[in-house]
PDB file of C-alpha atoms and ligand atoms in Angstrom:
ATOM      1  CA  TYR N  23      18.460   1.336  18.936  1.00 91.00           C
ATOM      2  CA  LYS N  24      21.745  -0.254  20.056  1.00 91.00           C
ATOM      3  CA  THR N  25      21.873   1.761  23.286  1.00 91.00           C
ATOM      4  CA  LEU N  26      18.225   1.133  24.078  1.00 93.00           C
ATOM      5  CA  PHE N  27      18.559  -2.573  23.289  1.00 93.00           C
ATOM      6  CA  GLY N  28      20.953  -3.040  26.234  1.00 94.00           C
ATOM      7  CA  GLN N  29      18.641  -1.085  28.544  1.00 93.00           C
ATOM      8  CA  ILE N  30      15.570  -3.056  27.541  1.00 93.00           C
ATOM      9  CA  LYS N  31      17.408  -6.353  27.928  1.00 94.00           C
ATOM     10  CA  ALA N  32      18.545  -5.415  31.434  1.00 94.00           C
ATOM     11  CA  LEU N  33      15.070  -4.232  32.347  1.00 92.00           C
ATOM     12  CA  VAL N  34      13.356  -7.442  31.250  1.00 93.00           C
ATOM     13  CA  ALA N  35      16.056  -9.581  32.900  1.00 93.00           C
ATOM     14  CA  ASP N  36      15.604  -7.756  36.225  1.00 94.00           C
ATOM     15  CA  GLU N  37      11.801  -7.703  36.372  1.00 95.00           C
ATOM     16  CA  GLY N  38       9.416 -10.597  35.856  1.00 92.00           C
ATOM     17  CA  ASP N  39       6.183  -8.616  35.738  1.00 94.00           C
ATOM     18  CA  LEU N  40       5.047  -8.249  32.149  1.00 93.00           C
ATOM     19  CA  ILE N  41       2.849  -5.188  32.697  1.00 95.00           C
ATOM     20  CA  ALA N  42       5.727  -3.348  34.385  1.00 96.00           C
ATOM     21  CA  ASN N  43       8.020  -4.286  31.508  1.00 95.00           C
ATOM     22  CA  MET N  44       5.527  -3.259  28.811  1.00 96.00           C
ATOM     23  CA  ALA N  45       4.992   0.061  30.620  1.00 97.00           C
ATOM     24  CA  ASN N  46       8.727   0.790  30.793  1.00 96.00           C
ATOM     25  CA  VAL N  47       9.389  -0.296  27.199  1.00 96.00           C
ATOM     26  CA  ALA N  48       6.601   2.041  26.008  1.00 97.00           C
ATOM     27  CA  ALA N  49       8.053   4.903  28.074  1.00 97.00           C
ATOM     28  CA  MET N  50      11.620   4.304  26.871  1.00 96.00           C
ATOM     29  CA  LEU N  51      10.711   4.202  23.186  1.00 96.00           C
ATOM     30  CA  HIS N  52       8.272   7.088  23.420  1.00 97.00           C
ATOM     31  CA  HIS N  53      10.646   9.489  25.120  1.00 96.00           C
ATOM     32  CA  GLU N  54      13.771   8.438  23.257  1.00 95.00           C
ATOM     33  CA  PHE N  55      12.274   8.860  19.803  1.00 96.00           C
ATOM     34  CA  GLY N  56       9.564  11.462  20.430  1.00 96.00           C
ATOM     35  CA  PHE N  57       6.762   9.359  18.937  1.00 97.00           C
ATOM     36  CA  TRP N  58       3.147  10.489  19.157  1.00 97.00           C
ATOM     37  CA  TRP N  59       1.717   7.302  20.642  1.00 98.00           C
ATOM     38  CA  THR N  60       3.643   4.228  21.798  1.00 98.00           C
ATOM     39  CA  GLY N  61       1.999   1.250  23.397  1.00 98.00           C
ATOM     40  CA  PHE N  62       0.636  -2.237  23.525  1.00 98.00           C
ATOM     41  CA  TYR N  63      -2.560  -4.061  22.713  1.00 98.00           C
ATOM     42  CA  ARG N  64      -3.022  -7.600  24.085  1.00 98.00           C
ATOM     43  CA  VAL N  65      -5.160 -10.362  22.621  1.00 98.00           C
ATOM     44  CA  ASP N  66      -8.176 -10.860  24.897  1.00 97.00           C
ATOM     45  CA  ILE N  67      -9.134 -14.493  24.351  1.00 94.00           C
ATOM     46  CA  ALA N  68     -12.606 -14.106  25.904  1.00 96.00           C
ATOM     47  CA  SER N  69     -13.764 -11.358  23.526  1.00 96.00           C
ATOM     48  CA  GLY N  70     -11.560 -12.267  20.551  1.00 95.00           C
ATOM     49  CA  GLN N  71     -10.366  -8.666  20.377  1.00 98.00           C
ATOM     50  CA  LEU N  72      -7.232  -6.680  21.038  1.00 98.00           C
ATOM     51  CA  VAL N  73      -7.489  -4.752  24.290  1.00 98.00           C
ATOM     52  CA  LEU N  74      -5.466  -1.683  25.228  1.00 98.00           C
ATOM     53  CA  GLY N  75      -2.369  -2.247  27.365  1.00 98.00           C
ATOM     54  CA  PRO N  76       0.344   0.014  28.808  1.00 98.00           C
ATOM     55  CA  PHE N  77       1.049   3.036  26.601  1.00 98.00           C
ATOM     56  CA  GLN N  78       2.397   6.571  26.411  1.00 98.00           C
ATOM     57  CA  GLY N  79       0.530   9.331  24.610  1.00 97.00           C
ATOM     58  CA  PRO N  80      -3.076  10.472  24.206  1.00 96.00           C
ATOM     59  CA  VAL N  81      -6.105   8.395  25.219  1.00 96.00           C
ATOM     60  CA  ALA N  82      -6.637   5.554  22.721  1.00 96.00           C
ATOM     61  CA  CYS N  83      -9.427   3.202  21.696  1.00 96.00           C
ATOM     62  CA  CYS N  84      -9.751   0.262  24.094  1.00 97.00           C
ATOM     63  CA  ARG N  85     -10.675  -2.561  21.731  1.00 98.00           C
ATOM     64  CA  ILE N  86      -9.792  -3.498  18.148  1.00 98.00           C
ATOM     65  CA  GLY N  87     -11.281  -6.448  16.256  1.00 98.00           C
ATOM     66  CA  PHE N  88      -9.365  -9.177  14.389  1.00 98.00           C
ATOM     67  CA  GLY N  89      -8.368  -7.819  10.966  1.00 97.00           C
ATOM     68  CA  LYS N  90      -9.511  -4.283  11.882  1.00 97.00           C
ATOM     69  CA  GLY N  91      -7.269  -1.244  11.547  1.00 97.00           C
ATOM     70  CA  VAL N  92      -3.505  -1.492  11.373  1.00 98.00           C
ATOM     71  CA  CYS N  93      -3.277  -3.372  14.681  1.00 98.00           C
ATOM     72  CA  GLY N  94      -5.919  -5.955  13.772  1.00 98.00           C
ATOM     73  CA  SER N  95      -4.262  -6.382  10.343  1.00 98.00           C
ATOM     74  CA  ALA N  96      -0.859  -7.129  11.913  1.00 98.00           C
ATOM     75  CA  TRP N  97      -2.619  -9.688  14.136  1.00 98.00           C
ATOM     76  CA  GLU N  98      -4.396 -11.300  11.165  1.00 97.00           C
ATOM     77  CA  ARG N  99      -1.326 -11.275   8.887  1.00 97.00           C
ATOM     78  CA  LYS N 100       1.031 -12.381  11.695  1.00 97.00           C
ATOM     79  CA  ALA N 101       3.510  -9.844  10.370  1.00 98.00           C
ATOM     80  CA  THR N 102       4.779  -6.352  11.044  1.00 98.00           C
ATOM     81  CA  VAL N 103       2.717  -3.730   9.223  1.00 98.00           C
ATOM     82  CA  VAL N 104       4.379  -0.433   8.287  1.00 98.00           C
ATOM     83  CA  VAL N 105       2.028   2.305   7.103  1.00 98.00           C
ATOM     84  CA  PRO N 106       3.797   5.343   5.581  1.00 98.00           C
ATOM     85  CA  ASP N 107       0.514   7.309   5.366  1.00 97.00           C
ATOM     86  CA  VAL N 108      -2.334   6.158   7.588  1.00 97.00           C
ATOM     87  CA  HIS N 109      -4.840   8.151   5.499  1.00 96.00           C
ATOM     88  CA  GLN N 110      -4.167   5.737   2.625  1.00 96.00           C
ATOM     89  CA  PHE N 111      -4.672   2.593   4.746  1.00 96.00           C
ATOM     90  CA  PRO N 112      -8.177   1.168   4.246  1.00 93.00           C
ATOM     91  CA  GLY N 113      -9.845   0.669   7.625  1.00 93.00           C
ATOM     92  CA  HIS N 114      -7.271   2.631   9.616  1.00 94.00           C
ATOM     93  CA  ILE N 115      -8.641   3.403  13.078  1.00 95.00           C
ATOM     94  CA  ALA N 116      -7.899   7.038  13.860  1.00 93.00           C
ATOM     95  CA  CYS N 117      -7.606   7.311  17.633  1.00 86.00           C
ATOM     96  CA  ASP N 118      -6.074  10.722  17.139  1.00 84.00           C
ATOM     97  CA  SER N 119      -6.012  13.014  14.108  1.00 87.00           C
ATOM     98  CA  ALA N 120      -2.343  13.943  14.684  1.00 92.00           C
ATOM     99  CA  SER N 121      -1.087  10.523  13.592  1.00 94.00           C
ATOM    100  CA  ASN N 122       0.198  10.258  10.021  1.00 96.00           C
ATOM    101  CA  SER N 123       2.304   7.099   9.952  1.00 98.00           C
ATOM    102  CA  GLU N 124       2.288   3.939  11.993  1.00 98.00           C
ATOM    103  CA  ILE N 125       4.109   0.665  12.653  1.00 98.00           C
ATOM    104  CA  VAL N 126       2.599  -2.387  14.352  1.00 98.00           C
ATOM    105  CA  ILE N 127       4.691  -5.386  15.413  1.00 98.00           C
ATOM    106  CA  PRO N 128       3.155  -8.677  16.570  1.00 98.00           C
ATOM    107  CA  ILE N 129       4.304 -10.169  19.872  1.00 98.00           C
ATOM    108  CA  TYR N 130       4.296 -13.962  20.243  1.00 96.00           C
ATOM    109  CA  LYS N 131       3.819 -16.367  23.113  1.00 91.00           C
ATOM    110  CA  ASN N 132       4.158 -20.125  22.431  1.00 90.00           C
ATOM    111  CA  GLY N 133       3.773 -19.567  18.702  1.00 91.00           C
ATOM    112  CA  GLU N 134       0.492 -17.642  19.107  1.00 93.00           C
ATOM    113  CA  ILE N 135       0.034 -13.875  18.863  1.00 96.00           C
ATOM    114  CA  PHE N 136       0.010 -12.463  22.391  1.00 96.00           C
ATOM    115  CA  GLY N 137      -0.478  -8.847  21.349  1.00 98.00           C
ATOM    116  CA  VAL N 138       1.102  -6.047  19.366  1.00 98.00           C
ATOM    117  CA  LEU N 139       3.415  -3.089  19.835  1.00 98.00           C
ATOM    118  CA  ASP N 140       1.823  -0.091  18.100  1.00 98.00           C
ATOM    119  CA  ILE N 141       3.639   3.192  17.399  1.00 98.00           C
ATOM    120  CA  ASP N 142       2.225   6.326  15.763  1.00 98.00           C
ATOM    121  CA  SER N 143       4.082   9.337  14.446  1.00 97.00           C
ATOM    122  CA  PRO N 144       2.870  12.756  13.305  1.00 96.00           C
ATOM    123  CA  CYS N 145       5.443  12.552  10.459  1.00 97.00           C
ATOM    124  CA  LEU N 146       4.572  10.906   7.170  1.00 97.00           C
ATOM    125  CA  ASN N 147       6.760   7.915   6.293  1.00 98.00           C
ATOM    126  CA  ARG N 148       8.437   7.965   9.725  1.00 98.00           C
ATOM    127  CA  PHE N 149       9.259   4.251  10.035  1.00 98.00           C
ATOM    128  CA  THR N 150      12.261   2.936   8.090  1.00 98.00           C
ATOM    129  CA  GLN N 151      13.604  -0.593   7.745  1.00 98.00           C
ATOM    130  CA  GLU N 152      16.062   0.297  10.501  1.00 97.00           C
ATOM    131  CA  ASP N 153      13.170   1.197  12.808  1.00 97.00           C
ATOM    132  CA  GLN N 154      11.383  -2.020  11.915  1.00 98.00           C
ATOM    133  CA  ALA N 155      14.484  -4.147  12.613  1.00 98.00           C
ATOM    134  CA  GLY N 156      15.234  -2.309  15.872  1.00 97.00           C
ATOM    135  CA  LEU N 157      11.664  -2.523  17.158  1.00 97.00           C
ATOM    136  CA  GLU N 158      11.321  -6.187  16.185  1.00 97.00           C
ATOM    137  CA  ALA N 159      14.491  -6.901  18.178  1.00 96.00           C
ATOM    138  CA  PHE N 160      12.988  -5.145  21.242  1.00 95.00           C
ATOM    139  CA  VAL N 161       9.830  -7.205  20.907  1.00 96.00           C
ATOM    140  CA  LYS N 162      11.935 -10.394  20.837  1.00 95.00           C
ATOM    141  CA  VAL N 163      13.466  -9.351  24.167  1.00 94.00           C
ATOM    142  CA  LEU N 164      10.045  -8.677  25.654  1.00 94.00           C
ATOM    143  CA  GLU N 165       8.848 -12.103  24.449  1.00 94.00           C
ATOM    144  CA  THR N 166      11.492 -13.778  26.629  1.00 91.00           C
ATOM    145  CA  GLY N 167       9.648 -12.372  29.659  1.00 85.00           C
ATOM    146  CA  ILE N 168       6.123 -13.446  28.652  1.00 84.00           C
TER     147      ILE N 168
HETATM  148  N1  SME K1283      -4.386   3.316  14.499  1.00 94.22           N
HETATM  149  C1  SME K1283      -4.579   2.025  15.120  1.00 94.22           C
HETATM  150  C2  SME K1283      -5.460   2.120  16.323  1.00 94.22           C
HETATM  151  C3  SME K1283      -4.720   2.290  17.605  1.00 94.22           C
HETATM  152  S1  SME K1283      -4.170   3.860  17.863  1.00 94.22           S
HETATM  153  O1  SME K1283      -3.269   4.256  16.778  1.00 94.22           O
HETATM  154  C4  SME K1283      -3.402   4.020  19.294  1.00 94.22           C
HETATM  155  C5  SME K1283      -5.140   1.038  14.098  1.00 94.22           C
HETATM  156  O2  SME K1283      -5.543   1.428  13.001  1.00 94.22           O
HETATM  157  O3  SME K1283      -5.175  -0.140  14.428  1.00 94.22           O
END
């Protein structure tokens, strides 16, 4: 996480386009850690839903409602949600049957939720407190460019 933190900071400092930065952050995390799915959902004000953003991995569902699934829960709770076993999470949205654990981190803009970073792993209980702290720090860097 320490090595990647420097890279992500430099990337966001050098490029002002948010979509480009989200795309590169997803690619960096995905390839460095070998996750199953790594990407972003943004809050779409018009529809009141999360809408799919830049990601790496298999095709995913485009829209998620407020409070729905792990992503919608992180949005509603305004907090990171770590799910050690997605099959035990009521309302989990299975975009792909290979996913077994998941972490979703809210991203803020002006005190409001802008979107979420969502990561899936085929391993059960993949996301530790270290992962949570590292990923939350990356999101903070991304927020500086929103
Ligand atoms: N599992 C998520 C849906 C998004 S996919 O994992 C990419 C959820 O329950 O919100």
